[in-house]
Coordinates of C-alpha atoms and ligand atoms in Angstrom, one line a residue:
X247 CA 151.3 54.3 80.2
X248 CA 150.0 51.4 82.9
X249 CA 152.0 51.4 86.0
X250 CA 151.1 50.6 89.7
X251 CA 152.3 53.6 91.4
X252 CA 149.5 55.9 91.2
X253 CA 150.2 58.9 88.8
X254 CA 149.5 62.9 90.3
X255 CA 150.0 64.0 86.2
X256 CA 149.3 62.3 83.4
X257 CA 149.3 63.5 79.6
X258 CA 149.3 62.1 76.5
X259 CA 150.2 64.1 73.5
X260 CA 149.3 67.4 74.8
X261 CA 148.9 69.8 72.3
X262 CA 148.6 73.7 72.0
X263 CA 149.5 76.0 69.3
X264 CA 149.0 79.7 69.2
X265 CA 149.1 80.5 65.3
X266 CA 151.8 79.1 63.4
X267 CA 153.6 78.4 66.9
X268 CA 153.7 74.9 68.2
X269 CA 154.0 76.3 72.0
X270 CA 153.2 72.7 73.1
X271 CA 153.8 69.6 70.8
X272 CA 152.5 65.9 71.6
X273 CA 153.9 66.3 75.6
X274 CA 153.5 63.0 77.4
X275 CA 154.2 63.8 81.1
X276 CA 153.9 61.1 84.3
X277 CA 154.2 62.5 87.5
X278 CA 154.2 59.9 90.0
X279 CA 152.4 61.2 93.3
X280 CA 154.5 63.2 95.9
X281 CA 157.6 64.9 95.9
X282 CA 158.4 67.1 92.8
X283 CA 158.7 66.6 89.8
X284 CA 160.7 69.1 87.7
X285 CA 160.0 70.4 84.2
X286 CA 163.5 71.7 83.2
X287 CA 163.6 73.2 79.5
X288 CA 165.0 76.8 78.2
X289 CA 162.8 79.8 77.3
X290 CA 160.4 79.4 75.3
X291 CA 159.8 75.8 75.4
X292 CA 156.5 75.4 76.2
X293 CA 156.6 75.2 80.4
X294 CA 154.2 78.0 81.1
X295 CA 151.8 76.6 78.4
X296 CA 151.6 73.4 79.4
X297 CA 151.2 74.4 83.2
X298 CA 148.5 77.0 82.2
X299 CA 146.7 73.8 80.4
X300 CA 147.3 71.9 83.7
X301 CA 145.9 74.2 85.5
X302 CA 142.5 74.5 83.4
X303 CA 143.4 78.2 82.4
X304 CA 143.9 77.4 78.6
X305 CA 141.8 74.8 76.6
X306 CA 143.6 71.8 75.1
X307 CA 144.6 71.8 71.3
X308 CA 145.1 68.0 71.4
X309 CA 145.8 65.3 73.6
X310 CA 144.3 64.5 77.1
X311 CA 145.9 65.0 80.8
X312 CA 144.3 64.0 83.6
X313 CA 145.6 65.9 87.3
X314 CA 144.8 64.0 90.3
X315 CA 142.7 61.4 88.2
X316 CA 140.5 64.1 86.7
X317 CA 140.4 65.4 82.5
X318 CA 141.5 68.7 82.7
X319 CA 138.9 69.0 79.6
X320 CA 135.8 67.5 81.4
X321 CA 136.5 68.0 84.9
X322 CA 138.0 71.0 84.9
X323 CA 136.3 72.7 88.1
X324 CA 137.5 69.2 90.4
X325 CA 141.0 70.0 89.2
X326 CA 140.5 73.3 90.4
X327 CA 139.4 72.5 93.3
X328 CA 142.8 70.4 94.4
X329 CA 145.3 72.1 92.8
X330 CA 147.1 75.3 93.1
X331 CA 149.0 77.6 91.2
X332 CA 151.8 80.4 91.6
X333 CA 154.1 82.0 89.1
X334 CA 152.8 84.4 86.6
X335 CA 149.4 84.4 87.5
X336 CA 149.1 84.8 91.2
X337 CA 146.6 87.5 91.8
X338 CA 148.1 89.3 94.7
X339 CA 146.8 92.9 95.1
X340 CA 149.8 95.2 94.9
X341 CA 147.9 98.0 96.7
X342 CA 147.4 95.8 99.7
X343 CA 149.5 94.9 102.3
X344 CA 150.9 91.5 103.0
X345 CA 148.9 90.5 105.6
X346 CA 145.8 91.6 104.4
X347 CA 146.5 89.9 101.0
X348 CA 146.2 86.6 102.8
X349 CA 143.4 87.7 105.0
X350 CA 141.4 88.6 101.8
X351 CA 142.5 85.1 100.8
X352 CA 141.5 83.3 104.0
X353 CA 138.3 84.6 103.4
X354 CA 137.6 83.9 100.4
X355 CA 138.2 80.1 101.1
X356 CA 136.0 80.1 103.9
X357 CA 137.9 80.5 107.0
X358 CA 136.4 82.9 110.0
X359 CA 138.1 86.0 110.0
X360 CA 140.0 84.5 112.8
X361 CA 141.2 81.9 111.5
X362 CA 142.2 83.7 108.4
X363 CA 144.1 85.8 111.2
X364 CA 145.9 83.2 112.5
X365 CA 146.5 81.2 108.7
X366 CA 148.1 84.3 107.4
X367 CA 150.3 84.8 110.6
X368 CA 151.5 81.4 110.5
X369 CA 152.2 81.9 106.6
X370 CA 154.1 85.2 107.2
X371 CA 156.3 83.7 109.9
X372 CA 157.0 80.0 108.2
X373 CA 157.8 81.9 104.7
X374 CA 160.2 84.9 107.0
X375 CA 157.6 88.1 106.1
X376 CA 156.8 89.5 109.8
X377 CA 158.4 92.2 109.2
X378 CA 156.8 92.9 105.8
X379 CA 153.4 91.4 106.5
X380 CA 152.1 95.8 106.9
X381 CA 154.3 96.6 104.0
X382 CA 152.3 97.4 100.5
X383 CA 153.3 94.6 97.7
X384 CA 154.0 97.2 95.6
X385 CA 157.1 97.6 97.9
X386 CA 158.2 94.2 98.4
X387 CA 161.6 92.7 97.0
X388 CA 161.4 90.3 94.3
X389 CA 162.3 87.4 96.9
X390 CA 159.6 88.5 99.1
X391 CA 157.0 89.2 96.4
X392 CA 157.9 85.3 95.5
X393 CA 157.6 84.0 98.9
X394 CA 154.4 85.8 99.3
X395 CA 153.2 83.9 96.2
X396 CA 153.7 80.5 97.1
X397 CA 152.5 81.7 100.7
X398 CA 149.1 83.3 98.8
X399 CA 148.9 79.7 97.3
X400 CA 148.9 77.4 100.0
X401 CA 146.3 79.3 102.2
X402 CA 144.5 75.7 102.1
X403 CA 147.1 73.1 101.9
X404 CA 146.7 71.5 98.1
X405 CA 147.2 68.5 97.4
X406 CA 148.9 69.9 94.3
X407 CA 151.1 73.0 93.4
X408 CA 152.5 73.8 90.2
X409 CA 155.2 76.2 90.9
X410 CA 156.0 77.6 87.7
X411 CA 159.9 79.1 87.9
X412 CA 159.3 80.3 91.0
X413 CA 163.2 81.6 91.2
X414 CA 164.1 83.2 87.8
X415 CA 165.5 86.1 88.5
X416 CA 166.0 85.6 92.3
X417 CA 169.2 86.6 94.1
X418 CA 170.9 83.1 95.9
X419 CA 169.6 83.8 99.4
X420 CA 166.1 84.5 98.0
X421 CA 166.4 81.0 96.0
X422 CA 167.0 79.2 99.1
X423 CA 164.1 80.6 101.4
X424 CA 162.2 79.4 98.4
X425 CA 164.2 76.0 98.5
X426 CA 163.5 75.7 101.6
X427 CA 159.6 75.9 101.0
X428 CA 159.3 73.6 98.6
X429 CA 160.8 71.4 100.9
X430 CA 158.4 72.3 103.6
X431 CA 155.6 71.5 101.1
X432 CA 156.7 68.1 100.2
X433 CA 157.1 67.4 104.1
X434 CA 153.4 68.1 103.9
X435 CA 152.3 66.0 101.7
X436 CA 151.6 68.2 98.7
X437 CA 152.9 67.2 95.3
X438 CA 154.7 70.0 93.5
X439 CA 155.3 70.3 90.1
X440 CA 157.9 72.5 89.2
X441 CA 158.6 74.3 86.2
X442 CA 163.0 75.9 85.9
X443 CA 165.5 76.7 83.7
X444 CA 168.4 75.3 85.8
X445 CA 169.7 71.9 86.7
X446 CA 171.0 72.8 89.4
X447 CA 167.3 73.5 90.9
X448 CA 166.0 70.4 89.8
X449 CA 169.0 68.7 91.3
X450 CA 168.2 70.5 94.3
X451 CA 164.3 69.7 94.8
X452 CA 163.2 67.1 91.9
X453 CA 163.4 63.4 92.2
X454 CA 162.8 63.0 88.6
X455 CA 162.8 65.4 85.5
X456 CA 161.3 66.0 81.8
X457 CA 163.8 67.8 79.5
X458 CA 161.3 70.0 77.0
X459 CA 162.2 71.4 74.2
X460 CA 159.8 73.1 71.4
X461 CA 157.0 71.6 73.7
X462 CA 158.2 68.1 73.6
X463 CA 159.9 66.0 76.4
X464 CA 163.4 65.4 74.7
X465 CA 164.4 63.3 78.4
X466 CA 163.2 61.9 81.5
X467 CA 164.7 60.6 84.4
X468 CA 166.7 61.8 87.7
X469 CA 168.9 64.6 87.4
X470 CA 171.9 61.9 87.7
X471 CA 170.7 60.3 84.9
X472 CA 170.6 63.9 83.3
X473 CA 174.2 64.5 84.2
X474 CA 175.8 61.0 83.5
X475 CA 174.6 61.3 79.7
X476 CA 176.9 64.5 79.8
X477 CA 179.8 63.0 81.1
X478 CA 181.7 63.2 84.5
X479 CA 181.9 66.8 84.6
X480 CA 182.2 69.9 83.3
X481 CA 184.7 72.7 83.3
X482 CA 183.7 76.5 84.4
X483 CA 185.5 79.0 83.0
X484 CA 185.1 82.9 83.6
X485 CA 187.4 85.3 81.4
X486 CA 188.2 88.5 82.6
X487 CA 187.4 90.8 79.8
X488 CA 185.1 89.5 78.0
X489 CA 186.5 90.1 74.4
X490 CA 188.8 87.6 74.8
X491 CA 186.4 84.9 74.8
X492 CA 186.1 83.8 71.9
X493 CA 189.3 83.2 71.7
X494 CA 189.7 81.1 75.2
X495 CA 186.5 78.7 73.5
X496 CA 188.8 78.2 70.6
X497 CA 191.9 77.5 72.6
X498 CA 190.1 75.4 74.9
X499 CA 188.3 73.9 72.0
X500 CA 191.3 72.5 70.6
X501 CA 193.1 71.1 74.1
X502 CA 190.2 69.7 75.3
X503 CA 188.9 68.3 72.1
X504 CA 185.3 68.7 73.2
X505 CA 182.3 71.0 72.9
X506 CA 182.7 74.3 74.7
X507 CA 179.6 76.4 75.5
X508 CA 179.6 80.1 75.6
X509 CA 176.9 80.9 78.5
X510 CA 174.5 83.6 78.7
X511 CA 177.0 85.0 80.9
X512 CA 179.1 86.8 78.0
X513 CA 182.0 86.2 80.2
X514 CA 181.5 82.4 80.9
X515 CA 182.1 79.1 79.1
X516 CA 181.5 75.6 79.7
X517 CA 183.0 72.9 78.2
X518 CA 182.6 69.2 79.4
X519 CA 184.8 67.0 81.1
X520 CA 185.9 63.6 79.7
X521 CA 190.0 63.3 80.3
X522 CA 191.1 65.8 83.7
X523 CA 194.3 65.7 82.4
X524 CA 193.7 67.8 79.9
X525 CA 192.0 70.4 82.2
X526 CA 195.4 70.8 83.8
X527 CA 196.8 72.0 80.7
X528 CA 194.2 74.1 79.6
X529 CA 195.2 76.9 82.2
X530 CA 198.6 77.6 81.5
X531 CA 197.8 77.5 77.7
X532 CA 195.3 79.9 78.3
X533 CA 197.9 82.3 80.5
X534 CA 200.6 82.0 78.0
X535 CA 198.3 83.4 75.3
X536 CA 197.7 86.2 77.0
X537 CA 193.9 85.2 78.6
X538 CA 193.2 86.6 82.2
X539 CA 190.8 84.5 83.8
X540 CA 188.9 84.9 87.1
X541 CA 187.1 81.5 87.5
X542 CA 188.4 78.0 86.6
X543 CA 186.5 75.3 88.0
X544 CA 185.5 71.8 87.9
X545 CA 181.9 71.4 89.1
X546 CA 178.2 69.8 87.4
X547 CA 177.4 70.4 84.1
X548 CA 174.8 72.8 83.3
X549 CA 171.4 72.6 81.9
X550 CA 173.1 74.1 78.8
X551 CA 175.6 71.5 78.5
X552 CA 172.6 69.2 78.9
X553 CA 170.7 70.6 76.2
X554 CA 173.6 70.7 73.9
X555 CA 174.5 67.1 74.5
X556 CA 170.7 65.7 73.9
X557 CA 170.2 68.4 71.0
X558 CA 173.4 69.3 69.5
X559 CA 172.5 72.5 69.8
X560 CA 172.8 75.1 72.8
X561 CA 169.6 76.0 74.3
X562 CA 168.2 78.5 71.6
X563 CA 168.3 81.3 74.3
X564 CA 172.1 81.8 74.1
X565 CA 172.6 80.6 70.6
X566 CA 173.7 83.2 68.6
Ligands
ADP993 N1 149.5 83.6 74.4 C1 150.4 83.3 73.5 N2 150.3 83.8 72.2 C2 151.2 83.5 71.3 N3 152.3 82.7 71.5 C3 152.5 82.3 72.8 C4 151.6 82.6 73.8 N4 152.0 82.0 74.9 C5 153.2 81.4 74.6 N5 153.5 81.6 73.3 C6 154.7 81.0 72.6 O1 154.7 79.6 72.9 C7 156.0 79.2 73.1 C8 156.1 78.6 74.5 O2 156.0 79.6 75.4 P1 156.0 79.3 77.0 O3 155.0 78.2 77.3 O4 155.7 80.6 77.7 O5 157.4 78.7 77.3 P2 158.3 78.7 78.6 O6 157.3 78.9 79.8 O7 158.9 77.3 78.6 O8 159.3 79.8 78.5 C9 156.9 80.4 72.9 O9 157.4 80.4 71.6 C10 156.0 81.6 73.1 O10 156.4 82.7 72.4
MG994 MG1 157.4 80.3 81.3

């Protein structure tokens, strides 16, 4: 693709296939320099993979990329050299403390040992880990463990950081100390590239977004462009004993007369929004039939609801 604005990510028809598994398949990916950029896509579709390729950590099956202006293939150590990466892979030492897991760090990218001394302070404070800076990793929470990552990371500012779901699994306050660092990041000047499974990160933190699914980008743009191809809105629904679901999709199936997604949540459904009128019916019809429910909202669609409208399918995840 020719464009002026000067590209941090570029690939064209990325490949990687483990066996009979097509884990990456023909990605094209441009990632326009600063802020992030979000690779939203379920489980499974190819996110980690094409990172790890990004990253110079697996060999390409197919395709080129280039990361900062250098081939991942043939200038592999340059990209090394500028680019960072957290998520599965950071190699914090559990045995060690916090503070002497960035000192170790600090050293080993050259600082004095004091100015490692006053990197890692500065890290520990900025990402909220004082406290927890003499703790072992072994003991940390999962939101400090993640904050720690990114912190292990950034020792040297990069000019790139591939954060790959650096919130799975996180509780809300943890996802917003982590938020918050991204933020920070961009403020800095470091491109991020950031790998989730929810659109409401990527609305948080990406200015624009790749869809993915079964290693291919299935949509690109901002996350308002994501949302308006869904519709207006979408309709959250909780049920109170989860047996009775099934029941409240078909019911709301067949007021709403559109698509309803059951959620990973076993107790949730979605269902989008094209006439509100037809929302305010929906509850009463689903009290007279006998449905308890303990969440009925209008909000944003989901990244399932998404999926489902790009695919026709729910993300494979909670298909079942
Ligand atoms: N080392 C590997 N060996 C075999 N299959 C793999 C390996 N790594 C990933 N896969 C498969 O490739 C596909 C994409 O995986 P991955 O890149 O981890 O997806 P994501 O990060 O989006 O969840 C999945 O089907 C996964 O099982
Ligand atoms: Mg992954």
């Amino acid at each position: 693709m020719l464009t002026a604005t000067k590209l941090a990510i570029e690939t064209t028809g990325l490949v990687k296939t483990f066996g009979s598994t097509h884990a990456v398949d023909g990605l094209d990916l441009a990632v326009p320099l600063g802020g992030v950029y979000g690779v939203l896509g379920p489980n499974g579709a190819g996110k980690t993979t094409a990172i790890r390729m990004l990253a110079t950590l697996l060999p390409l099956d197919g395709g080129t990329a280039t990361v900062l202006g250098h081939d991942v293939a043939s200038e592999p150590d340059a990209v090394r050299s500028k680019v960072s990466l957290t998520g599965q892979f950071a190699s914090l030492d559990e045995d060690l403390t916090g503070t002497e897991n960035l000192l170790l760090l600090g050293r080993l990218y050259g600082y004095s040992r004091a100015a490692a001394r006053t990197r890692s302070e500065q890290l520990l404070s900025a990402f909220g880990l004082e406290e927890a800076g003499n703790r072992q990793v072994k003991n940390y929470s999962g939101g400090m463990r993640r904050r720690l990552d990114i912190a292990a990371s950034i020792i040297v500012t990069p000019e790139m950081i591939f954060l790959d779901e650096p919130t799975t699994g996180l509780d809300p306050r943890s996802r917003n100390q982590v938020w918050e660092i991204v933020r920070a990041l961009v403020a800095g000047g470091t491109t991020v590239l950031l790998t989730t499974q929810y659109l409401d990160e990527a609305d948080q933190l990406a200015d624009r977004v790749a869809v993915i699914d079964h290693g291919k980008v299935i949509a690109e743009g901002t996350t308002g462009e994501l949302k308006a191809s869904v519709g207006s809105g979408a309709l959250h629904v909780r049920v109170t004993d989860v047996a009775t679901r099934p029941a409240a999709a078909a019911l709301l199936r067949e007021i709403l007369e559109v698509p309803v997604v059951e959620e990973a949540d076993p107790a949730a459904l979605t269902a989008r929004i094209d006439d509100p009128k037809r929302v305010s019916r929906a509850l009463p019809a689903l009290d007279d039939a006998g449905i308890a429910v303990s969440t009925f909202a209008l909000g944003q669609p989901s990244l399932d609801e998404v999926f489902l409208s790009l695919t026709g399918r729910p993300t494979e995840e909670h298909a079942s």
